[in-house]
Coordinates of C-alpha atoms in Angstrom, one line a residue:
M64 CA 30.2 -34.7 -83.1
I65 CA 33.7 -33.9 -84.3
K66 CA 36.6 -36.2 -83.5
E67 CA 38.4 -35.0 -80.4
I68 CA 42.2 -34.7 -80.1
D69 CA 44.6 -33.9 -77.3
Q70 CA 48.4 -33.8 -78.1
R71 CA 49.4 -33.8 -74.5
N72 CA 51.2 -36.9 -73.1
F73 CA 49.8 -37.9 -69.8
D74 CA 51.8 -41.1 -69.4
T75 CA 52.8 -41.3 -65.7
I76 CA 56.4 -40.7 -64.9
N77 CA 58.1 -43.7 -63.3
E78 CA 58.9 -43.9 -59.6
E79 CA 62.6 -43.2 -60.2
S80 CA 61.7 -40.0 -62.0
K81 CA 59.3 -39.1 -59.3
I82 CA 62.0 -39.4 -56.7
L83 CA 64.3 -37.2 -58.8
F84 CA 61.5 -34.6 -59.1
F85 CA 61.0 -34.7 -55.3
E86 CA 64.7 -34.2 -54.6
K87 CA 64.7 -31.1 -56.9
F88 CA 61.8 -29.7 -55.1
T89 CA 63.3 -30.4 -51.7
K90 CA 66.4 -28.4 -52.7
R91 CA 64.2 -25.6 -53.9
L92 CA 62.4 -25.6 -50.6
D93 CA 65.6 -25.6 -48.7
A94 CA 66.7 -22.6 -50.7
S95 CA 63.5 -20.7 -49.8
S96 CA 62.2 -19.3 -46.5
S97 CA 59.0 -21.3 -46.7
S98 CA 58.0 -24.1 -44.4
E99 CA 55.5 -26.0 -46.6
I100 CA 54.8 -29.7 -46.6
I101 CA 55.1 -31.6 -49.9
N102 CA 54.8 -35.4 -50.2
A103 CA 56.5 -37.4 -53.0
S104 CA 53.1 -39.0 -53.8
N105 CA 51.8 -35.6 -54.3
I106 CA 54.0 -34.7 -57.3
S107 CA 52.1 -34.6 -60.6
G108 CA 53.2 -37.1 -63.2
F109 CA 52.4 -34.7 -65.9
T110 CA 53.8 -31.3 -64.8
G111 CA 56.3 -32.5 -62.2
T112 CA 54.9 -30.0 -59.7
P113 CA 53.2 -30.7 -56.4
E114 CA 49.4 -30.9 -56.6
K115 CA 49.0 -29.9 -53.0
I116 CA 51.1 -27.7 -50.7
I117 CA 50.1 -27.5 -47.0
N118 CA 50.8 -24.2 -45.2
N119 CA 52.0 -24.4 -41.6
S120 CA 51.7 -20.7 -40.8
K121 CA 48.8 -19.6 -38.7
K122 CA 49.0 -15.9 -39.8
E123 CA 45.7 -14.1 -40.4
H124 CA 45.4 -11.8 -43.4
D125 CA 43.4 -8.7 -44.2
S126 CA 43.2 -9.0 -48.0
I127 CA 43.1 -12.7 -49.0
I128 CA 43.4 -12.1 -52.7
N129 CA 46.7 -10.2 -52.2
A130 CA 47.7 -12.7 -49.5
G131 CA 47.2 -15.6 -51.9
L132 CA 49.4 -13.9 -54.5
D133 CA 52.1 -13.1 -51.9
Y134 CA 52.0 -16.7 -50.8
L135 CA 52.4 -18.0 -54.3
Q136 CA 55.4 -15.7 -54.7
S137 CA 56.9 -17.0 -51.5
I138 CA 56.8 -20.6 -52.7
S139 CA 57.8 -19.9 -56.3
P140 CA 60.6 -22.4 -56.3
V141 CA 58.1 -25.2 -56.3
M142 CA 55.0 -23.7 -57.9
G143 CA 55.9 -23.4 -61.6
F144 CA 56.6 -19.8 -62.5
T145 CA 58.8 -18.5 -65.3
F146 CA 62.4 -19.7 -65.5
K147 CA 63.5 -16.4 -64.0
G148 CA 61.3 -17.1 -60.9
E149 CA 58.8 -14.3 -61.8
A150 CA 55.4 -15.2 -60.5
E151 CA 52.6 -14.9 -63.0
F152 CA 49.2 -15.8 -61.6
I153 CA 46.1 -13.7 -62.2
P154 CA 43.4 -13.9 -59.5
D155 CA 39.6 -14.4 -60.0
P156 CA 38.3 -11.3 -58.2
Y157 CA 35.3 -13.1 -56.8
I158 CA 36.0 -15.1 -53.6
T159 CA 34.3 -18.5 -53.2
K160 CA 32.9 -19.1 -49.7
T161 CA 31.4 -22.3 -48.2
Y162 CA 28.8 -22.7 -45.6
G163 CA 31.5 -23.8 -43.2
G164 CA 33.4 -20.6 -43.6
S165 CA 36.3 -21.7 -45.8
Q166 CA 37.2 -19.3 -48.6
V167 CA 39.0 -20.0 -51.9
V168 CA 40.7 -17.7 -54.4
H169 CA 41.4 -19.2 -57.8
Y170 CA 44.5 -18.1 -59.9
Q171 CA 45.2 -18.7 -63.6
Q172 CA 48.8 -19.2 -64.5
Y173 CA 50.3 -16.9 -67.2
Y174 CA 53.6 -16.6 -69.0
R175 CA 54.5 -13.0 -69.8
G176 CA 50.9 -12.1 -70.1
V177 CA 49.8 -15.2 -72.0
P178 CA 47.6 -17.8 -70.2
I179 CA 49.0 -21.3 -69.8
F180 CA 46.3 -23.8 -70.9
Q181 CA 44.5 -25.5 -68.0
M182 CA 47.1 -24.5 -65.5
G183 CA 45.8 -22.8 -62.3
R184 CA 46.1 -22.8 -58.6
S185 CA 43.5 -22.4 -55.8
V186 CA 44.5 -21.0 -52.5
Q187 CA 42.2 -22.0 -49.6
F188 CA 41.7 -19.9 -46.5
T189 CA 40.0 -20.7 -43.2
N190 CA 37.2 -18.5 -41.9
K191 CA 39.9 -16.6 -40.0
N192 CA 41.7 -15.7 -43.3
V193 CA 44.5 -18.2 -42.6
I194 CA 46.0 -19.9 -45.6
Q195 CA 45.5 -23.7 -45.4
N196 CA 46.8 -25.0 -48.6
V197 CA 47.4 -24.6 -52.3
T198 CA 46.0 -27.1 -54.8
G199 CA 45.9 -27.4 -58.6
E200 CA 48.6 -27.7 -61.2
S201 CA 51.1 -25.4 -62.7
I202 CA 54.2 -25.9 -64.9
Y203 CA 57.8 -25.0 -64.1
I204 CA 59.1 -23.2 -67.2
T205 CA 62.7 -24.0 -67.8
E206 CA 63.3 -22.1 -71.1
D207 CA 62.4 -18.9 -72.9
I208 CA 59.3 -19.3 -74.9
S209 CA 58.8 -17.2 -78.0
L210 CA 55.4 -15.5 -77.9
I211 CA 55.5 -14.1 -81.4
P212 CA 53.0 -16.2 -83.5
Q213 CA 54.2 -17.5 -86.9
L214 CA 50.7 -17.6 -88.3
N215 CA 47.9 -15.2 -87.4
T216 CA 44.5 -16.0 -85.9
K217 CA 42.7 -16.1 -89.3
E218 CA 45.2 -18.5 -90.7
A219 CA 45.0 -20.7 -87.6
F220 CA 41.2 -20.8 -87.7
K221 CA 41.3 -22.0 -91.3
V222 CA 43.4 -25.0 -90.0
A223 CA 40.7 -25.5 -87.3
N224 CA 37.9 -25.3 -89.9
N225 CA 39.6 -27.8 -92.2
Y226 CA 40.0 -30.2 -89.2
M227 CA 36.3 -29.9 -88.4
L228 CA 35.3 -30.5 -92.0
D229 CA 37.6 -33.6 -92.2
N230 CA 36.7 -35.1 -88.8
R231 CA 33.0 -34.9 -88.5
I232 CA 31.2 -37.9 -87.1
Y233 CA 27.7 -38.0 -88.6
E234 CA 26.4 -41.0 -86.5
Y235 CA 27.2 -41.7 -82.9
I236 CA 25.7 -43.0 -79.6
D237 CA 25.1 -40.1 -77.2
S238 CA 25.4 -40.1 -73.4
W239 CA 21.8 -41.2 -73.0
G240 CA 22.3 -44.3 -75.2
I241 CA 20.5 -42.9 -78.2
K242 CA 21.8 -43.4 -81.7
T243 CA 22.0 -39.9 -83.2
N244 CA 22.6 -38.7 -86.8
V245 CA 24.2 -35.3 -87.1
D246 CA 23.6 -32.7 -89.9
F247 CA 26.3 -30.0 -89.6
N248 CA 26.3 -26.5 -90.8
D249 CA 28.2 -26.0 -94.0
T250 CA 31.3 -24.0 -93.0
S251 CA 33.5 -24.9 -96.1
N252 CA 33.2 -21.4 -97.6
Y253 CA 33.8 -19.5 -94.4
E254 CA 36.4 -16.7 -94.7
P255 CA 37.2 -15.3 -91.2
S256 CA 37.5 -11.6 -90.8
I257 CA 38.6 -9.7 -87.6
I258 CA 35.8 -7.7 -85.8
V259 CA 38.1 -6.5 -83.0
K260 CA 41.6 -7.1 -81.8
Y261 CA 43.2 -5.9 -78.5
S262 CA 46.9 -4.9 -78.1
L263 CA 47.7 -7.3 -75.3
P264 CA 50.4 -10.0 -75.1
S265 CA 47.8 -12.8 -75.6
E266 CA 46.3 -10.8 -78.6
P267 CA 42.6 -11.3 -77.8
T268 CA 40.7 -11.3 -81.1
V269 CA 37.1 -11.7 -82.2
L270 CA 36.4 -13.3 -85.6
S271 CA 33.3 -12.8 -87.6
Q272 CA 30.3 -15.2 -87.1
G273 CA 29.8 -16.5 -90.6
P274 CA 27.8 -19.8 -90.6
F275 CA 28.5 -20.4 -86.9
A276 CA 26.2 -19.8 -84.0
S277 CA 28.2 -16.8 -82.7
V278 CA 31.3 -14.7 -83.2
I279 CA 34.5 -16.6 -82.5
P280 CA 36.7 -15.4 -79.7
S281 CA 40.4 -16.3 -79.8
H282 CA 43.7 -15.6 -78.0
L283 CA 47.2 -17.0 -77.7
V284 CA 47.9 -19.7 -75.1
V285 CA 51.0 -21.7 -74.0
F286 CA 50.1 -25.4 -74.5
F287 CA 52.3 -27.7 -72.5
T288 CA 52.5 -31.2 -74.1
G289 CA 54.4 -32.8 -71.2
K290 CA 57.8 -32.3 -73.0
A291 CA 57.5 -29.1 -74.9
Y292 CA 55.9 -25.6 -74.6
R293 CA 53.9 -24.8 -77.7
L294 CA 52.4 -21.4 -78.6
G295 CA 48.9 -21.8 -79.9
W296 CA 45.7 -20.0 -80.9
Y297 CA 42.8 -20.9 -78.7
F298 CA 39.2 -20.7 -80.2
V299 CA 35.7 -21.2 -78.8
I300 CA 33.5 -22.4 -81.6
N301 CA 29.7 -22.6 -81.4
F302 CA 27.5 -24.5 -83.9
N303 CA 23.8 -23.9 -84.6
Q304 CA 23.5 -27.3 -86.2
P305 CA 24.1 -29.3 -84.1
P306 CA 23.8 -27.0 -81.1
A307 CA 27.3 -27.7 -79.7
Q308 CA 30.4 -25.9 -78.5
Y309 CA 34.0 -26.8 -79.1
D310 CA 37.4 -25.6 -77.8
A311 CA 40.3 -25.7 -80.3
I312 CA 44.0 -24.9 -80.1
I313 CA 46.0 -24.6 -83.2
S314 CA 49.8 -24.3 -83.1
A315 CA 51.1 -20.9 -83.8
D316 CA 54.8 -21.5 -83.6
D317 CA 55.4 -23.2 -87.0
K318 CA 53.8 -21.7 -90.1
S319 CA 55.0 -24.4 -92.4
S320 CA 53.2 -27.2 -90.7
P321 CA 50.6 -26.0 -88.2
E322 CA 49.0 -28.7 -86.1
V323 CA 45.7 -29.2 -84.2
L324 CA 47.0 -29.5 -80.7
Y325 CA 43.6 -29.8 -79.0
F326 CA 40.0 -30.2 -80.0
H327 CA 37.4 -30.9 -77.4
E328 CA 33.6 -30.6 -77.1
T329 CA 32.5 -28.5 -74.2
S330 CA 28.7 -28.9 -74.5
K331 CA 27.4 -30.9 -71.6
Y332 CA 24.9 -33.6 -72.7
Y333 CA 22.5 -34.4 -71.6
P334 CA 5.0 -13.0 -61.0
K335 CA 3.2 -15.7 -58.8
G336 CA 1.6 -18.5 -60.7
K337 CA 0.6 -22.1 -61.1
G338 CA 1.4 -24.7 -63.6
K339 CA 0.3 -28.2 -64.3
V340 CA 3.6 -30.1 -64.7
Y341 CA 5.2 -33.5 -64.5
Q342 CA 6.8 -33.2 -61.0
F343 CA 9.5 -35.7 -61.7
S344 CA 8.8 -37.7 -64.9
G345 CA 6.2 -38.4 -67.5
G346 CA 5.5 -41.7 -65.8
I347 CA 3.6 -39.9 -63.1
A348 CA 0.5 -37.9 -63.9
P349 CA 0.9 -34.1 -64.1
K350 CA 0.2 -32.1 -60.9
R351 CA -0.7 -28.5 -60.4
I352 CA 2.2 -26.7 -58.7
K353 CA 2.5 -23.2 -57.3
F354 CA 5.2 -21.0 -58.9
P355 CA 7.6 -20.5 -57.1
V356 CA 7.3 -23.5 -54.9
D357 CA 7.2 -22.9 -51.2
I358 CA 10.6 -22.6 -49.6
N359 CA 9.7 -25.5 -47.3
D360 CA 9.1 -27.8 -50.3
L361 CA 12.7 -27.5 -51.5
A362 CA 14.0 -30.2 -49.1
V363 CA 16.8 -27.9 -47.8
E364 CA 16.9 -26.9 -44.1
I365 CA 16.7 -23.2 -43.7
D366 CA 18.9 -21.3 -41.2
G367 CA 18.2 -17.6 -41.6
R368 CA 21.1 -16.8 -44.0
L369 CA 18.7 -16.1 -47.0
P370 CA 18.1 -12.6 -48.5
S371 CA 14.7 -11.0 -48.0
G372 CA 12.1 -12.0 -50.5
F373 CA 13.5 -15.4 -51.3
P374 CA 12.3 -17.3 -53.3
R375 CA 11.6 -14.6 -55.8
D376 CA 9.0 -14.8 -58.5
W377 CA 9.8 -17.1 -61.4
I378 CA 7.5 -15.3 -63.9
E379 CA 7.8 -11.9 -65.6
K380 CA 4.4 -10.7 -66.8
D381 CA 2.4 -13.8 -68.1
K382 CA 4.9 -16.0 -69.9
T383 CA 7.5 -18.7 -69.2
L384 CA 10.1 -15.9 -69.1
G385 CA 11.7 -15.0 -65.8
N386 CA 14.8 -13.9 -63.9
N387 CA 16.2 -17.4 -63.6
T388 CA 14.9 -19.1 -66.8
I389 CA 13.7 -18.2 -70.3
A390 CA 11.9 -21.3 -71.6
V391 CA 11.0 -21.4 -75.3
L392 CA 10.0 -23.9 -78.0
G393 CA 13.1 -25.0 -79.8
N394 CA 15.1 -22.3 -81.6
T395 CA 12.2 -19.9 -81.7
S396 CA 11.4 -17.1 -79.2
N397 CA 8.0 -18.7 -78.6
S398 CA 7.5 -18.9 -74.8
L399 CA 4.3 -20.2 -73.3
K400 CA 1.7 -17.6 -72.3
G401 CA -0.5 -18.2 -69.3
K402 CA -3.9 -17.0 -68.3
V403 CA -4.5 -14.4 -65.6
V404 CA -6.7 -15.8 -62.8
K405 CA -7.3 -13.5 -59.8
S406 CA -3.9 -11.7 -60.3
N407 CA -2.1 -15.1 -60.7
I408 CA -0.8 -16.6 -63.9
H409 CA -2.1 -20.1 -64.6
F410 CA -0.4 -22.4 -67.2
S411 CA -2.7 -25.3 -68.2
P412 CA -1.5 -27.0 -71.4
K413 CA -4.3 -28.9 -73.1
D414 CA -2.2 -31.7 -74.4
P415 CA -0.1 -33.4 -71.7
N416 CA 2.4 -34.5 -74.4
G417 CA 2.3 -31.4 -76.5
D418 CA 4.8 -28.6 -77.2
D419 CA 3.2 -26.2 -74.6
Q420 CA 3.7 -28.9 -71.9
K421 CA 7.4 -29.3 -72.9
V422 CA 8.1 -25.6 -72.6
L423 CA 6.2 -25.4 -69.2
N424 CA 8.0 -28.4 -67.8
I425 CA 11.5 -27.3 -68.7
F426 CA 10.6 -23.9 -67.2
Y427 CA 9.5 -25.6 -63.9
F428 CA 12.5 -28.0 -63.7
C429 CA 15.1 -25.2 -64.2
N430 CA 13.5 -22.9 -61.7
I431 CA 13.2 -25.5 -59.0
M432 CA 16.8 -26.4 -59.5
H433 CA 17.7 -22.7 -59.3
D434 CA 16.0 -22.3 -55.9
F435 CA 17.3 -25.6 -54.6
F436 CA 21.0 -24.8 -55.3
Y437 CA 20.6 -21.2 -54.2
L438 CA 19.7 -22.6 -50.7
L439 CA 23.0 -24.6 -50.9
G440 CA 25.1 -21.6 -51.7
F441 CA 25.0 -21.4 -55.5
D442 CA 23.9 -17.8 -55.3
E443 CA 24.8 -14.6 -57.2
S444 CA 28.3 -14.3 -55.7
A445 CA 29.0 -17.9 -56.7
G446 CA 28.0 -17.2 -60.3
N447 CA 24.4 -18.5 -60.5
F448 CA 22.0 -18.0 -63.4
Q449 CA 20.0 -14.8 -63.1
K450 CA 19.1 -11.8 -65.3
I451 CA 19.2 -9.5 -62.3
N452 CA 21.5 -10.1 -59.3
F453 CA 19.5 -8.5 -56.5
N454 CA 22.4 -8.3 -54.1
F455 CA 24.4 -6.5 -56.8
V456 CA 27.2 -9.1 -56.7
G457 CA 28.5 -10.4 -60.1
P458 CA 27.6 -9.4 -63.6
G459 CA 24.0 -10.9 -63.9
N460 CA 22.3 -11.0 -67.3
D461 CA 22.6 -14.8 -67.6
P462 CA 19.4 -16.7 -67.0
V463 CA 19.3 -20.2 -68.4
I464 CA 17.9 -20.2 -72.0
A465 CA 15.9 -23.5 -71.8
K466 CA 14.9 -24.8 -75.2
A467 CA 12.3 -27.6 -75.5
H468 CA 12.5 -28.8 -79.1
K469 CA 9.6 -30.5 -80.9
G470 CA 11.7 -33.4 -82.0
K471 CA 15.1 -34.9 -81.2
V472 CA 18.3 -32.9 -80.7
N473 CA 21.8 -34.0 -81.2
G474 CA 23.0 -35.5 -77.9
T475 CA 19.4 -36.0 -76.8
A476 CA 19.9 -33.3 -74.1
T477 CA 22.6 -30.7 -73.8
M478 CA 23.8 -27.9 -71.6
R479 CA 26.5 -25.3 -72.5
T480 CA 27.7 -23.1 -69.8
P481 CA 29.9 -20.0 -70.6
V482 CA 31.5 -17.8 -67.9
D483 CA 29.4 -15.7 -65.4
G484 CA 27.5 -13.0 -67.2
Q485 CA 26.7 -15.1 -70.2
S486 CA 23.6 -17.3 -70.4
P487 CA 23.8 -21.0 -70.4
E488 CA 21.8 -22.8 -73.0
M489 CA 19.9 -26.0 -72.3
N490 CA 18.4 -28.1 -75.1
M491 CA 15.9 -30.9 -74.5
G492 CA 14.7 -33.2 -77.3
L493 CA 12.5 -36.2 -78.1
V494 CA 13.7 -39.8 -77.7
E495 CA 12.4 -41.2 -81.0
G496 CA 12.7 -44.9 -79.9
T497 CA 10.2 -44.3 -77.1
G498 CA 8.3 -41.2 -78.2
R499 CA 9.1 -39.7 -74.8
H500 CA 10.5 -36.2 -74.3
T501 CA 13.4 -35.3 -72.1
A502 CA 11.7 -32.1 -71.0
F503 CA 9.3 -34.3 -69.0
D504 CA 12.0 -36.2 -67.2
S505 CA 13.8 -34.7 -64.1
D506 CA 16.6 -37.3 -64.5
V507 CA 17.6 -35.5 -67.7
V508 CA 16.8 -31.9 -67.0
F509 CA 18.3 -31.9 -63.5
H510 CA 21.4 -33.7 -64.8
E511 CA 22.0 -31.1 -67.4
F512 CA 21.3 -28.2 -65.0
V513 CA 23.9 -29.6 -62.5
H514 CA 26.5 -29.4 -65.3
G515 CA 25.9 -25.7 -65.3
V516 CA 26.3 -25.5 -61.5
T517 CA 29.6 -27.5 -61.4
N518 CA 31.0 -25.7 -64.4
R519 CA 30.5 -22.4 -62.6
L520 CA 31.7 -23.6 -59.1
V521 CA 34.8 -25.7 -59.9
G522 CA 37.8 -23.3 -60.4
G523 CA 35.6 -20.2 -60.0
K524 CA 32.8 -18.7 -62.1
F525 CA 35.1 -17.2 -64.7
N526 CA 36.8 -20.5 -65.6
S527 CA 34.3 -22.4 -67.7
R528 CA 36.9 -25.0 -68.7
A529 CA 37.7 -26.4 -65.2
L530 CA 36.2 -29.9 -65.8
E531 CA 37.9 -31.0 -69.0
M532 CA 40.4 -33.6 -67.8
P533 CA 39.1 -37.3 -67.8
Q534 CA 38.7 -37.6 -64.0
S535 CA 37.4 -34.0 -63.8
G536 CA 34.8 -34.5 -66.6
G537 CA 33.8 -37.9 -65.0
M538 CA 33.1 -36.2 -61.7
G539 CA 31.0 -33.6 -63.6
E540 CA 28.8 -36.5 -64.9
G541 CA 28.8 -38.1 -61.5
W542 CA 27.7 -35.0 -59.7
S543 CA 24.9 -34.5 -62.2
D544 CA 23.5 -38.0 -61.8
Y545 CA 23.8 -37.8 -58.0
F546 CA 21.9 -34.5 -57.5
A547 CA 19.2 -35.5 -60.1
L548 CA 18.6 -38.8 -58.3
T549 CA 18.9 -37.6 -54.7
F550 CA 16.6 -34.6 -55.0
R551 CA 13.9 -36.9 -56.3
N552 CA 14.6 -39.5 -53.7
Y553 CA 14.1 -37.1 -50.9
F554 CA 10.4 -37.1 -51.7
F555 CA 9.9 -40.8 -52.1
N556 CA 10.1 -43.8 -49.7
T557 CA 11.7 -46.0 -52.3
E558 CA 15.2 -45.0 -53.5
K559 CA 15.7 -44.6 -57.3
N560 CA 19.2 -45.7 -58.2
V561 CA 19.0 -45.8 -62.0
S562 CA 19.1 -42.7 -64.3
G563 CA 17.1 -42.2 -67.5
D564 CA 14.9 -45.3 -67.2
W565 CA 11.6 -43.6 -68.0
V566 CA 12.7 -41.5 -71.0
T567 CA 14.6 -44.4 -72.7
G568 CA 12.1 -47.1 -71.7
N569 CA 14.9 -49.2 -70.2
S570 CA 14.3 -50.2 -66.6
G571 CA 18.0 -50.5 -66.0
G572 CA 18.6 -46.9 -67.1
V573 CA 21.4 -45.6 -69.2
R574 CA 24.4 -46.4 -67.0
S575 CA 26.2 -49.8 -66.8
H576 CA 24.9 -50.7 -63.3
A577 CA 22.5 -49.4 -60.7
Y578 CA 23.9 -47.1 -58.2
D579 CA 23.4 -49.5 -55.3
D580 CA 25.7 -50.9 -52.7
N581 CA 26.8 -53.6 -55.1
Y582 CA 28.1 -51.2 -57.8
P583 CA 31.3 -52.9 -59.0
G584 CA 33.5 -50.1 -60.2
T585 CA 36.4 -48.7 -58.1
Y586 CA 38.9 -45.9 -58.5
G587 CA 41.7 -48.2 -59.7
Q588 CA 39.7 -49.3 -62.7
I589 CA 39.7 -45.8 -64.2
G590 CA 41.5 -45.9 -67.6
K591 CA 40.6 -49.6 -68.0
K592 CA 37.5 -50.8 -70.0
P593 CA 34.8 -49.8 -69.5
Y594 CA 36.0 -46.8 -67.4
T595 CA 37.6 -44.8 -70.2
G596 CA 34.9 -42.2 -71.1
V597 CA 33.6 -39.5 -68.8
H598 CA 30.2 -41.0 -68.4
Q599 CA 31.6 -44.4 -67.3
I600 CA 34.2 -42.7 -65.1
G601 CA 31.4 -40.6 -63.6
E602 CA 29.5 -43.7 -62.5
I603 CA 32.2 -44.5 -59.9
W604 CA 32.0 -41.0 -58.5
C605 CA 28.2 -41.1 -58.3
A606 CA 28.1 -44.6 -56.8
T607 CA 30.5 -43.3 -54.1
L608 CA 28.3 -40.3 -53.2
M609 CA 25.1 -42.4 -53.3
Y610 CA 26.6 -45.0 -51.0
M611 CA 27.8 -42.2 -48.6
T612 CA 24.3 -40.7 -48.5
R613 CA 22.6 -44.1 -47.8
K614 CA 25.0 -44.7 -44.9
L615 CA 24.2 -41.2 -43.5
V616 CA 20.5 -42.0 -43.6
V617 CA 21.1 -45.2 -41.6
N618 CA 22.9 -43.3 -38.9
F619 CA 20.8 -40.2 -38.8
N620 CA 17.6 -39.7 -40.7
K621 CA 16.7 -38.8 -44.3
H622 CA 16.3 -35.1 -43.8
K623 CA 19.6 -34.7 -41.8
A624 CA 21.5 -37.1 -44.1
Y625 CA 20.5 -35.5 -47.4
N626 CA 21.0 -32.0 -46.1
L627 CA 24.4 -32.7 -44.8
A628 CA 25.5 -34.6 -47.9
W629 CA 24.2 -32.0 -50.3
Q630 CA 25.8 -29.1 -48.4
V631 CA 29.2 -30.8 -47.9
I632 CA 29.3 -31.9 -51.5
I633 CA 28.5 -28.4 -52.8
D634 CA 31.1 -26.8 -50.4
G635 CA 33.6 -29.4 -51.6
I636 CA 32.9 -28.4 -55.2
K637 CA 33.5 -24.8 -54.3
L638 CA 36.9 -25.7 -52.7
T639 CA 38.0 -27.7 -55.7
S640 CA 40.7 -26.4 -58.0
P641 CA 40.4 -26.5 -61.8
N642 CA 40.6 -29.9 -63.6
P643 CA 40.8 -32.0 -60.4
S644 CA 41.4 -35.7 -59.8
F645 CA 38.9 -37.7 -57.8
L646 CA 41.3 -37.4 -54.9
T647 CA 41.5 -33.6 -55.1
A648 CA 37.7 -33.5 -54.9
R649 CA 37.7 -36.1 -52.1
N650 CA 40.0 -34.0 -50.1
S651 CA 37.8 -30.9 -50.6
I652 CA 34.8 -32.8 -49.3
I653 CA 36.7 -33.9 -46.2
Q654 CA 37.8 -30.2 -45.7
A655 CA 34.2 -29.1 -46.0
I656 CA 33.1 -31.5 -43.2
D657 CA 36.1 -30.5 -41.1
D658 CA 35.0 -26.9 -41.4
L659 CA 31.6 -27.9 -39.9
I660 CA 33.3 -29.8 -37.1
V661 CA 35.2 -26.7 -36.2
I662 CA 32.0 -24.7 -36.0
G663 CA 30.6 -27.5 -33.9
K664 CA 27.2 -27.9 -35.6
F665 CA 25.5 -28.0 -39.0
K666 CA 22.5 -25.6 -39.0
S667 CA 20.3 -26.7 -36.2
I668 CA 20.1 -30.4 -37.1
L669 CA 23.5 -31.9 -36.4
N670 CA 25.9 -31.4 -33.5
K671 CA 29.7 -31.9 -33.3
S672 CA 29.7 -35.5 -32.3
E673 CA 27.3 -36.3 -35.1
L674 CA 29.5 -34.5 -37.6
I675 CA 32.6 -36.5 -36.4
K676 CA 30.6 -39.6 -37.0
A677 CA 29.5 -38.3 -40.5
K678 CA 33.2 -37.7 -41.4
S679 CA 34.0 -41.4 -40.7
I680 CA 31.1 -42.4 -42.9
F681 CA 32.5 -40.2 -45.7
W682 CA 35.9 -41.9 -45.4
E683 CA 34.1 -45.3 -45.3
A684 CA 32.5 -44.5 -48.7
F685 CA 35.7 -43.3 -50.3
A686 CA 37.6 -46.3 -49.1
K687 CA 34.9 -48.7 -50.3
F688 CA 35.4 -47.4 -53.9
G689 CA 39.2 -47.4 -53.8
M690 CA 39.8 -43.8 -52.7
G691 CA 41.1 -44.6 -49.2
I692 CA 43.7 -42.7 -47.3
N693 CA 46.7 -44.1 -49.3
A694 CA 45.2 -43.8 -52.8
S695 CA 47.2 -41.7 -55.2
S696 CA 47.0 -40.3 -58.7
S697 CA 49.8 -38.6 -60.6
H698 CA 47.4 -36.3 -62.4
S699 CA 43.7 -36.1 -63.3
G700 CA 44.1 -38.2 -66.5
L701 CA 43.7 -42.0 -67.0
T702 CA 47.1 -43.2 -65.8
G703 CA 49.1 -43.2 -62.7
I704 CA 46.2 -44.2 -60.4
K705 CA 46.7 -46.4 -57.3
E706 CA 43.6 -47.4 -55.4
D707 CA 43.5 -48.0 -51.6
F708 CA 40.7 -49.4 -49.4
K709 CA 41.8 -48.2 -46.0
T710 CA 40.2 -45.5 -43.9
P711 CA 42.4 -43.1 -41.8

């Protein structure tokens, strides 16, 4: 671990300032030809711009990417463009689509060709190509910003390296409650050299690898502190030891006293064949499973939208290497080789606790999650993890590199997820206190895999930093716990509501409370102890979704309830703009269920009246945990949160 830092000031603006902001925006709207709806409670306390704008027009569009850009131009007085009113938003060319037919185009905000850090907008369309709303955050630039760096990228990286050397934490408690000692690579003698540099306003540059795990990409960004616009060098830094990834931004506008503006860890902790695997955890005896599992054993209702040949084979030739997952032992290239039996590949590790079993189990867990989420819409066009994209959509060449280590790893279990076209890396290690391995526990492997899913879906598959704000990161943890638990729970009569209990040997799991109906945390407690870190914040989000799912089961049945909850939550994730608050994600979930109500059914298992009932249950769950209709949040940080317990 390296000490994190963020120089932005997220203190909420007061009500008087909010009213002044709203008056300014009202005047800007009056001066424009737009007819959008903006509420005062919707103004971000950090940027001073509206987090959501509702479009009243019913116009249908041919090209939604261009329509989104034109729409952002038309509402430029309230959207946060340059001080001259010039719109600078660059679209993600891949359109996100939900099961219910909504479509989302994500746009990154730029200033004269330089990206503005963590500022972006998402334009949501109906299945008729009608713009519904714009969400996200952008900044209104009121002054000319110099884009000429006063120190170059090599000088800036030396500042970052000195910070890393001075702020290393050699002992910490990771997200699974395990005390970890860290032995870092020695980077003290690293002298960066430029491999390639491009003549663009943001000056994209690649620095040499040196003692790091990979070459170091960098480019200029505008970093908004809440009061000032700072030009900075942005770096993505990967370590071999410990296996971790960090984002760093070093000020580039003052050579005499450069500052570390931002330093943040982005690693997320935590052929036909047969294999003898732990189906859910090492606490249940291994079982021989067919690879791939039968489509009807994935718990998801099928409705005829799948490509031919799904699920495709997990195995290439005779090893734990495939299109979706490459499973190996630690940092080696040693995959597990199976035995050919009547044209099938059989994997039968002799030692149920040995290294071969670890590799096989992580291979099984990652593949079953791949197929499960594929059925819910995390496919090639959404940016899933595959070497070959058989529908020829997206770049491909990014199967999960799943590493089962002999001993412990820093963080106990980790997942790093770069943008689409680059492989995520999962690391599973031993819990020394119990002698149990995370590769044998679905709580851990599924949790980490879901980090990859949400990182690709929120904000679009080319934005791998869309869950970095406190509420956003908390939801990343909450989604991961939720899917890890509910996938398992579908197959058992007794609900499991604690995470990590087997691998840590703690019957209460690794979270502060069980995710049952008595979970005590609510939205208004975010930012107050103990709800200040992403794992604690994520508990509130997971508890909400677990409660929602239980209520659906009571009103329908398990199969209908779980399928509806899973699909609506995934569709909600797809609709969510970068670095959202809980309320932004709440609204996306409600939009996803509304889409299904418009269609009038969900697959062949729920009709319109049942969906209307389900929507009321969704609101009941949100209201129970303080995210009722009148709840508000001035941004996605830890301040400016007001909870509410009322349903519409």
